[in-house]
Amino acid sequence: MKTIILKIISNTTFRLLLSVVIGMLIGMFANETVISVILPIKHVLGQIIFFLIPLLIFGFITPSITRLKRNASKLLSVSLILAYASCIGSATLAAVVGYKLIPLFDIVPATESLKEIPEMIFRLDIPPLMSVLSALVLSFMLGLSIIWTKSDKIESALYEFQNLVFIMVKRFLLPILPLFIAANFSVLAYEGALASRLPVFFAILIVTVLCHITWMTILYSSAGIYSRKNPWHVLKYYGPVVLTALGTQSSAASLGVAIEQTKKSPVLRNDIRNFAIPLFGNIHFVGSILDVVFLSLAVSQLLYGTMPGLEKMLVFIPLLGIFAIAAPGLPGGTLITSLGLIHAVLGIDEAGTALMISIFALLDSFGTTHNITSDGALTLILSSYADRHEQSLNIEGQE
């Protein structure tokens, strides 16, 4: 019995779920003094997590590219095509559903104000060595350059660095994630966001969540058909990843958990997984794009009594898929990086974008969960693609 209890307590899913419950309970009963102490803890933990993200991306993607040898450029191209096609598909689904259902909604914004968050009594900033996008580009360029120049010594050093990153994930990232999630939920509960924001746009929430489920079902079904393998052998390991994404609202912050969990999947090749999971985690924002498209239509209908024309949406969706690449690591980043595009193409003014930001904060957890969870489907497709085309990989240093 004692062994079973210890096994449950040490389970990542249980610990993350427990952190959500504890955080909500603390926030519900906390006073201003308690929250003022939690805020700097939340900030420092978040700073540590986001400091690790560029190292994590560089440490996994670059060695994986060097292992792919001649096939690196081709698999990179296939990965980018898969991610972009998936984002365009989810955005199209959101647009079709939005045009059909939003005119039927009677959406009334909430007027109840949220409780004011006290000022942070202590602030420690830990800037990352580089931005997430810089780490992504550096990984591509350095990995391909090592292949072209056959720099064996640097390649071996990168394999050692990847082992160091594995240790960072296990000893730093995973232990502090429950604390970070608990702090996030305690602040949300204290602020009243969990109680007052959810009912405000309940119809939007339900529809977007159903759209997320629909597109993930399409992706995993397609992956299963293409690979001729059961996609459940990938999806079933994403429980802890889902809880992390819900708590942090960041695909990048969930990346370490996703890498650890997908290692358990028997249908994903190790070399492809180590390459694809970090890559898709930073270019495949399928859920966030779905939210942005649906919100653009909903806010236009709410403020202006009409939705943008189809001709505008046909321009907006392809461009949005490109703009979203600059979003990794930033909660709500897809919307933030797309505000100029939303204004220029769809004509939504400052009042509209402010309303979109408010609602997006409510939906972002679900969009982030969709982002990171759907990466497993694309990784399964890429694994099968590599098998079918008999990609010859250098497995030196591979697990």
mmCIF file of N, CA and C in Angstrom, residues 135-221:
data_model
loop_
_atom_site.group_PDB
_atom_site.id
_atom_site.type_symbol
_atom_site.label_atom_id
_atom_site.label_comp_id
_atom_site.label_asym_id
_atom_site.label_seq_id
_atom_site.Cartn_x
_atom_site.Cartn_y
_atom_site.Cartn_z
ATOM 1 N N ALA A 135 17.201 31.389 -30.764
ATOM 2 C CA ALA A 135 17.666 30.023 -30.501
ATOM 3 C C ALA A 135 17.224 29.073 -31.605
ATOM 4 N N LEU A 136 16.009 29.271 -32.089
ATOM 5 C CA LEU A 136 15.475 28.413 -33.148
ATOM 6 C C LEU A 136 16.275 28.595 -34.435
ATOM 7 N N VAL A 137 16.521 29.846 -34.818
ATOM 8 C CA VAL A 137 17.268 30.128 -36.051
ATOM 9 C C VAL A 137 18.717 29.652 -35.913
ATOM 10 N N LEU A 138 19.327 29.899 -34.745
ATOM 11 C CA LEU A 138 20.704 29.462 -34.518
ATOM 12 C C LEU A 138 20.814 27.943 -34.602
ATOM 13 N N SER A 139 19.811 27.236 -34.075
ATOM 14 C CA SER A 139 19.822 25.774 -34.140
ATOM 15 C C SER A 139 19.838 25.291 -35.583
ATOM 16 N N PHE A 140 18.970 25.888 -36.413
ATOM 17 C CA PHE A 140 18.922 25.508 -37.826
ATOM 18 C C PHE A 140 20.262 25.773 -38.509
ATOM 19 N N MET A 141 20.759 27.003 -38.359
ATOM 20 C CA MET A 141 21.956 27.414 -39.088
ATOM 21 C C MET A 141 23.190 26.650 -38.626
ATOM 22 N N LEU A 142 23.346 26.501 -37.318
ATOM 23 C CA LEU A 142 24.523 25.809 -36.798
ATOM 24 C C LEU A 142 24.477 24.323 -37.135
ATOM 25 N N GLY A 143 23.298 23.709 -36.981
ATOM 26 C CA GLY A 143 23.168 22.289 -37.286
ATOM 27 C C GLY A 143 23.497 21.985 -38.732
ATOM 28 N N LEU A 144 22.956 22.770 -39.653
ATOM 29 C CA LEU A 144 23.229 22.563 -41.076
ATOM 30 C C LEU A 144 24.698 22.866 -41.407
ATOM 31 N N SER A 145 25.266 23.885 -40.766
ATOM 32 C CA SER A 145 26.671 24.239 -41.024
ATOM 33 C C SER A 145 27.612 23.123 -40.566
ATOM 34 N N ILE A 146 27.292 22.494 -39.442
ATOM 35 C CA ILE A 146 28.117 21.380 -38.960
ATOM 36 C C ILE A 146 28.077 20.215 -39.948
ATOM 37 N N ILE A 147 26.904 19.965 -40.514
ATOM 38 C CA ILE A 147 26.781 18.897 -41.517
ATOM 39 C C ILE A 147 27.609 19.225 -42.752
ATOM 40 N N TRP A 148 27.509 20.456 -43.217
ATOM 41 C CA TRP A 148 28.202 20.845 -44.453
ATOM 42 C C TRP A 148 29.723 20.855 -44.276
ATOM 43 N N THR A 149 30.192 21.242 -43.075
ATOM 44 C CA THR A 149 31.637 21.323 -42.840
ATOM 45 C C THR A 149 32.208 20.054 -42.207
ATOM 46 N N LYS A 150 31.321 19.108 -41.823
ATOM 47 C CA LYS A 150 31.735 17.845 -41.199
ATOM 48 C C LYS A 150 32.599 18.100 -39.961
ATOM 49 N N SER A 151 32.114 19.008 -39.104
ATOM 50 C CA SER A 151 32.849 19.370 -37.877
ATOM 51 C C SER A 151 32.534 18.347 -36.780
ATOM 52 N N ASP A 152 33.280 17.243 -36.781
ATOM 53 C CA ASP A 152 32.976 16.128 -35.884
ATOM 54 C C ASP A 152 33.155 16.485 -34.414
ATOM 55 N N LYS A 153 34.174 17.300 -34.094
ATOM 56 C CA LYS A 153 34.425 17.643 -32.692
ATOM 57 C C LYS A 153 33.290 18.483 -32.114
ATOM 58 N N ILE A 154 32.830 19.463 -32.881
ATOM 59 C CA ILE A 154 31.716 20.296 -32.408
ATOM 60 C C ILE A 154 30.448 19.454 -32.314
ATOM 61 N N GLU A 155 30.283 18.540 -33.269
ATOM 62 C CA GLU A 155 29.113 17.661 -33.234
ATOM 63 C C GLU A 155 29.108 16.807 -31.971
ATOM 64 N N SER A 156 30.258 16.257 -31.599
ATOM 65 C CA SER A 156 30.346 15.461 -30.375
ATOM 66 C C SER A 156 30.065 16.306 -29.140
ATOM 67 N N ALA A 157 30.557 17.550 -29.152
ATOM 68 C CA ALA A 157 30.304 18.453 -28.025
ATOM 69 C C ALA A 157 28.818 18.751 -27.878
ATOM 70 N N LEU A 158 28.118 18.854 -29.007
ATOM 71 C CA LEU A 158 26.676 19.119 -28.968
ATOM 72 C C LEU A 158 25.919 17.938 -28.358
ATOM 73 N N TYR A 159 26.402 16.706 -28.620
ATOM 74 C CA TYR A 159 25.758 15.545 -28.000
ATOM 75 C C TYR A 159 25.921 15.594 -26.477
ATOM 76 N N GLU A 160 27.095 16.024 -26.021
ATOM 77 C CA GLU A 160 27.311 16.180 -24.584
ATOM 78 C C GLU A 160 26.418 17.278 -24.016
ATOM 79 N N PHE A 161 26.298 18.362 -24.762
ATOM 80 C CA PHE A 161 25.439 19.462 -24.313
ATOM 81 C C PHE A 161 23.983 19.010 -24.214
ATOM 82 N N GLN A 162 23.541 18.160 -25.145
ATOM 83 C CA GLN A 162 22.179 17.649 -25.083
ATOM 84 C C GLN A 162 21.947 16.850 -23.807
ATOM 85 N N ASN A 163 22.956 16.068 -23.378
ATOM 86 C CA ASN A 163 22.837 15.336 -22.120
ATOM 87 C C ASN A 163 22.710 16.285 -20.935
ATOM 88 N N LEU A 164 23.434 17.405 -20.992
ATOM 89 C CA LEU A 164 23.323 18.413 -19.939
ATOM 90 C C LEU A 164 21.915 19.006 -19.891
ATOM 91 N N VAL A 165 21.335 19.240 -21.065
ATOM 92 C CA VAL A 165 19.989 19.803 -21.117
ATOM 93 C C VAL A 165 18.979 18.818 -20.542
ATOM 94 N N PHE A 166 19.158 17.505 -20.800
ATOM 95 C CA PHE A 166 18.293 16.499 -20.203
ATOM 96 C C PHE A 166 18.305 16.612 -18.678
ATOM 97 N N ILE A 167 19.505 16.803 -18.123
ATOM 98 C CA ILE A 167 19.628 16.937 -16.666
ATOM 99 C C ILE A 167 18.945 18.210 -16.183
ATOM 100 N N MET A 168 19.085 19.308 -16.929
ATOM 101 C CA MET A 168 18.415 20.556 -16.557
ATOM 102 C C MET A 168 16.901 20.381 -16.499
ATOM 103 N N VAL A 169 16.378 19.648 -17.462
ATOM 104 C CA VAL A 169 14.934 19.397 -17.473
ATOM 105 C C VAL A 169 14.520 18.615 -16.241
ATOM 106 N N LYS A 170 15.272 17.559 -15.919
ATOM 107 C CA LYS A 170 14.890 16.681 -14.804
ATOM 108 C C LYS A 170 15.119 17.323 -13.443
ATOM 109 N N ARG A 171 16.223 18.079 -13.315
ATOM 110 C CA ARG A 171 16.605 18.587 -11.981
ATOM 111 C C ARG A 171 16.123 20.009 -11.703
ATOM 112 N N PHE A 172 15.826 20.764 -12.745
ATOM 113 C CA PHE A 172 15.405 22.152 -12.540
ATOM 114 C C PHE A 172 13.970 22.389 -13.019
ATOM 115 N N LEU A 173 13.708 22.113 -14.301
ATOM 116 C CA LEU A 173 12.420 22.477 -14.891
ATOM 117 C C LEU A 173 11.257 21.707 -14.276
ATOM 118 N N LEU A 174 11.346 20.377 -14.276
ATOM 119 C CA LEU A 174 10.224 19.581 -13.779
ATOM 120 C C LEU A 174 9.927 19.801 -12.288
ATOM 121 N N PRO A 175 10.935 19.932 -11.419
ATOM 122 C CA PRO A 175 10.625 20.159 -9.997
ATOM 123 C C PRO A 175 9.937 21.493 -9.710
ATOM 124 N N ILE A 176 10.259 22.563 -10.475
ATOM 125 C CA ILE A 176 9.670 23.866 -10.145
ATOM 126 C C ILE A 176 8.345 24.107 -10.876
ATOM 127 N N LEU A 177 8.018 23.290 -11.868
ATOM 128 C CA LEU A 177 6.770 23.508 -12.592
ATOM 129 C C LEU A 177 5.534 23.447 -11.703
ATOM 130 N N PRO A 178 5.407 22.455 -10.800
ATOM 131 C CA PRO A 178 4.220 22.450 -9.924
ATOM 132 C C PRO A 178 4.090 23.718 -9.096
ATOM 133 N N LEU A 179 5.216 24.242 -8.604
ATOM 134 C CA LEU A 179 5.178 25.477 -7.815
ATOM 135 C C LEU A 179 4.741 26.656 -8.675
ATOM 136 N N PHE A 180 5.250 26.703 -9.903
ATOM 137 C CA PHE A 180 4.902 27.795 -10.808
ATOM 138 C C PHE A 180 3.415 27.754 -11.164
ATOM 139 N N ILE A 181 2.899 26.564 -11.429
ATOM 140 C CA ILE A 181 1.482 26.417 -11.780
ATOM 141 C C ILE A 181 0.600 26.772 -10.587
ATOM 142 N N ALA A 182 0.975 26.315 -9.391
ATOM 143 C CA ALA A 182 0.200 26.649 -8.192
ATOM 144 C C ALA A 182 0.160 28.162 -7.971
ATOM 145 N N ALA A 183 1.288 28.822 -8.171
ATOM 146 C CA ALA A 183 1.336 30.279 -8.019
ATOM 147 C C ALA A 183 0.448 30.965 -9.049
ATOM 148 N N ASN A 184 0.471 30.485 -10.296
ATOM 149 C CA ASN A 184 -0.369 31.057 -11.342
ATOM 150 C C ASN A 184 -1.845 30.954 -11.002
ATOM 151 N N PHE A 185 -2.268 29.783 -10.580
ATOM 152 C CA PHE A 185 -3.684 29.574 -10.285
ATOM 153 C C PHE A 185 -4.114 30.307 -9.016
ATOM 154 N N SER A 186 -3.214 30.480 -8.067
ATOM 155 C CA SER A 186 -3.577 31.224 -6.860
ATOM 156 C C SER A 186 -3.838 32.690 -7.183
ATOM 157 N N VAL A 187 -3.015 33.250 -8.081
ATOM 158 C CA VAL A 187 -3.218 34.648 -8.486
ATOM 159 C C VAL A 187 -4.519 34.795 -9.275
ATOM 160 N N LEU A 188 -4.787 33.855 -10.170
ATOM 161 C CA LEU A 188 -6.039 33.894 -10.942
ATOM 162 C C LEU A 188 -7.261 33.793 -10.029
ATOM 163 N N ALA A 189 -7.185 32.893 -9.062
ATOM 164 C CA ALA A 189 -8.312 32.719 -8.145
ATOM 165 C C ALA A 189 -8.511 33.955 -7.272
ATOM 166 N N TYR A 190 -7.428 34.555 -6.798
ATOM 167 C CA TYR A 190 -7.517 35.778 -5.976
ATOM 168 C C TYR A 190 -8.098 36.930 -6.782
ATOM 169 N N GLU A 191 -7.636 37.058 -8.009
ATOM 170 C CA GLU A 191 -8.085 38.147 -8.875
ATOM 171 C C GLU A 191 -9.567 38.031 -9.206
ATOM 172 N N GLY A 192 -10.089 36.819 -9.163
ATOM 173 C CA GLY A 192 -11.489 36.592 -9.516
ATOM 174 C C GLY A 192 -11.664 36.167 -10.955
ATOM 175 N N ALA A 193 -10.542 35.928 -11.648
ATOM 176 C CA ALA A 193 -10.633 35.573 -13.065
ATOM 177 C C ALA A 193 -11.346 34.247 -13.260
ATOM 178 N N LEU A 194 -11.079 33.299 -12.358
ATOM 179 C CA LEU A 194 -11.694 31.988 -12.511
ATOM 180 C C LEU A 194 -13.195 32.039 -12.260
ATOM 181 N N ALA A 195 -13.623 32.964 -11.402
ATOM 182 C CA ALA A 195 -15.044 33.032 -11.059
ATOM 183 C C ALA A 195 -15.835 33.948 -11.975
ATOM 184 N N SER A 196 -15.233 35.079 -12.380
ATOM 185 C CA SER A 196 -15.997 36.089 -13.107
ATOM 186 C C SER A 196 -15.784 36.095 -14.610
ATOM 187 N N ARG A 197 -14.614 35.667 -15.066
ATOM 188 C CA ARG A 197 -14.357 35.726 -16.499
ATOM 189 C C ARG A 197 -14.986 34.566 -17.267
ATOM 190 N N LEU A 198 -15.021 33.397 -16.645
ATOM 191 C CA LEU A 198 -15.535 32.233 -17.361
ATOM 192 C C LEU A 198 -16.975 32.383 -17.831
ATOM 193 N N PRO A 199 -17.903 32.913 -16.992
ATOM 194 C CA PRO A 199 -19.285 33.034 -17.459
ATOM 195 C C PRO A 199 -19.488 34.115 -18.523
ATOM 196 N N VAL A 200 -18.545 35.069 -18.607
ATOM 197 C CA VAL A 200 -18.750 36.228 -19.468
ATOM 198 C C VAL A 200 -18.885 35.842 -20.930
ATOM 199 N N PHE A 201 -17.974 35.040 -21.421
ATOM 200 C CA PHE A 201 -18.001 34.614 -22.821
ATOM 201 C C PHE A 201 -18.093 33.091 -22.901
ATOM 202 N N PHE A 202 -19.083 32.573 -22.211
ATOM 203 C CA PHE A 202 -19.225 31.117 -22.115
ATOM 204 C C PHE A 202 -19.469 30.499 -23.488
ATOM 205 N N ALA A 203 -20.253 31.155 -24.303
ATOM 206 C CA ALA A 203 -20.539 30.612 -25.640
ATOM 207 C C ALA A 203 -19.271 30.531 -26.482
ATOM 208 N N ILE A 204 -18.433 31.582 -26.425
ATOM 209 C CA ILE A 204 -17.181 31.585 -27.179
ATOM 210 C C ILE A 204 -16.268 30.473 -26.682
ATOM 211 N N LEU A 205 -16.198 30.318 -25.376
ATOM 212 C CA LEU A 205 -15.343 29.295 -24.783
ATOM 213 C C LEU A 205 -15.742 27.903 -25.253
ATOM 214 N N ILE A 206 -17.036 27.615 -25.178
ATOM 215 C CA ILE A 206 -17.513 26.283 -25.552
ATOM 216 C C ILE A 206 -17.220 25.992 -27.021
ATOM 217 N N VAL A 207 -17.506 26.956 -27.878
ATOM 218 C CA VAL A 207 -17.313 26.738 -29.318
ATOM 219 C C VAL A 207 -15.830 26.550 -29.652
ATOM 220 N N THR A 208 -14.973 27.389 -29.073
ATOM 221 C CA THR A 208 -13.543 27.260 -29.390
ATOM 222 C C THR A 208 -12.972 25.951 -28.861
ATOM 223 N N VAL A 209 -13.390 25.532 -27.673
ATOM 224 C CA VAL A 209 -12.908 24.255 -27.142
ATOM 225 C C VAL A 209 -13.351 23.102 -28.041
ATOM 226 N N LEU A 210 -14.590 23.156 -28.503
ATOM 227 C CA LEU A 210 -15.073 22.119 -29.419
ATOM 228 C C LEU A 210 -14.285 22.135 -30.732
ATOM 229 N N CYS A 211 -13.920 23.327 -31.182
ATOM 230 C CA CYS A 211 -13.090 23.427 -32.390
ATOM 231 C C CYS A 211 -11.703 22.843 -32.152
ATOM 232 N N HIS A 212 -11.135 23.105 -30.963
ATOM 233 C CA HIS A 212 -9.837 22.519 -30.624
ATOM 234 C C HIS A 212 -9.904 20.993 -30.664
ATOM 235 N N ILE A 213 -10.932 20.455 -30.032
ATOM 236 C CA ILE A 213 -11.086 19.000 -29.989
ATOM 237 C C ILE A 213 -11.264 18.440 -31.398
ATOM 238 N N THR A 214 -12.050 19.143 -32.202
ATOM 239 C CA THR A 214 -12.302 18.683 -33.573
ATOM 240 C C THR A 214 -11.019 18.641 -34.388
ATOM 241 N N TRP A 215 -10.215 19.713 -34.311
ATOM 242 C CA TRP A 215 -9.001 19.736 -35.128
ATOM 243 C C TRP A 215 -7.957 18.739 -34.620
ATOM 244 N N MET A 216 -7.859 18.571 -33.294
ATOM 245 C CA MET A 216 -6.930 17.573 -32.780
ATOM 246 C C MET A 216 -7.356 16.166 -33.197
ATOM 247 N N THR A 217 -8.664 15.931 -33.218
ATOM 248 C CA THR A 217 -9.165 14.638 -33.685
ATOM 249 C C THR A 217 -8.801 14.409 -35.145
ATOM 250 N N ILE A 218 -8.939 15.465 -35.948
ATOM 251 C CA ILE A 218 -8.570 15.357 -37.368
ATOM 252 C C ILE A 218 -7.076 15.074 -37.514
ATOM 253 N N LEU A 219 -6.250 15.791 -36.748
ATOM 254 C CA LEU A 219 -4.795 15.614 -36.848
ATOM 255 C C LEU A 219 -4.368 14.205 -36.439
ATOM 256 N N TYR A 220 -4.852 13.750 -35.279
ATOM 257 C CA TYR A 220 -4.437 12.430 -34.804
ATOM 258 C C TYR A 220 -5.018 11.310 -35.659
ATOM 259 N N SER A 221 -6.226 11.506 -36.177
ATOM 260 C CA SER A 221 -6.803 10.504 -37.084
ATOM 261 C C SER A 221 -5.991 10.435 -38.376
#
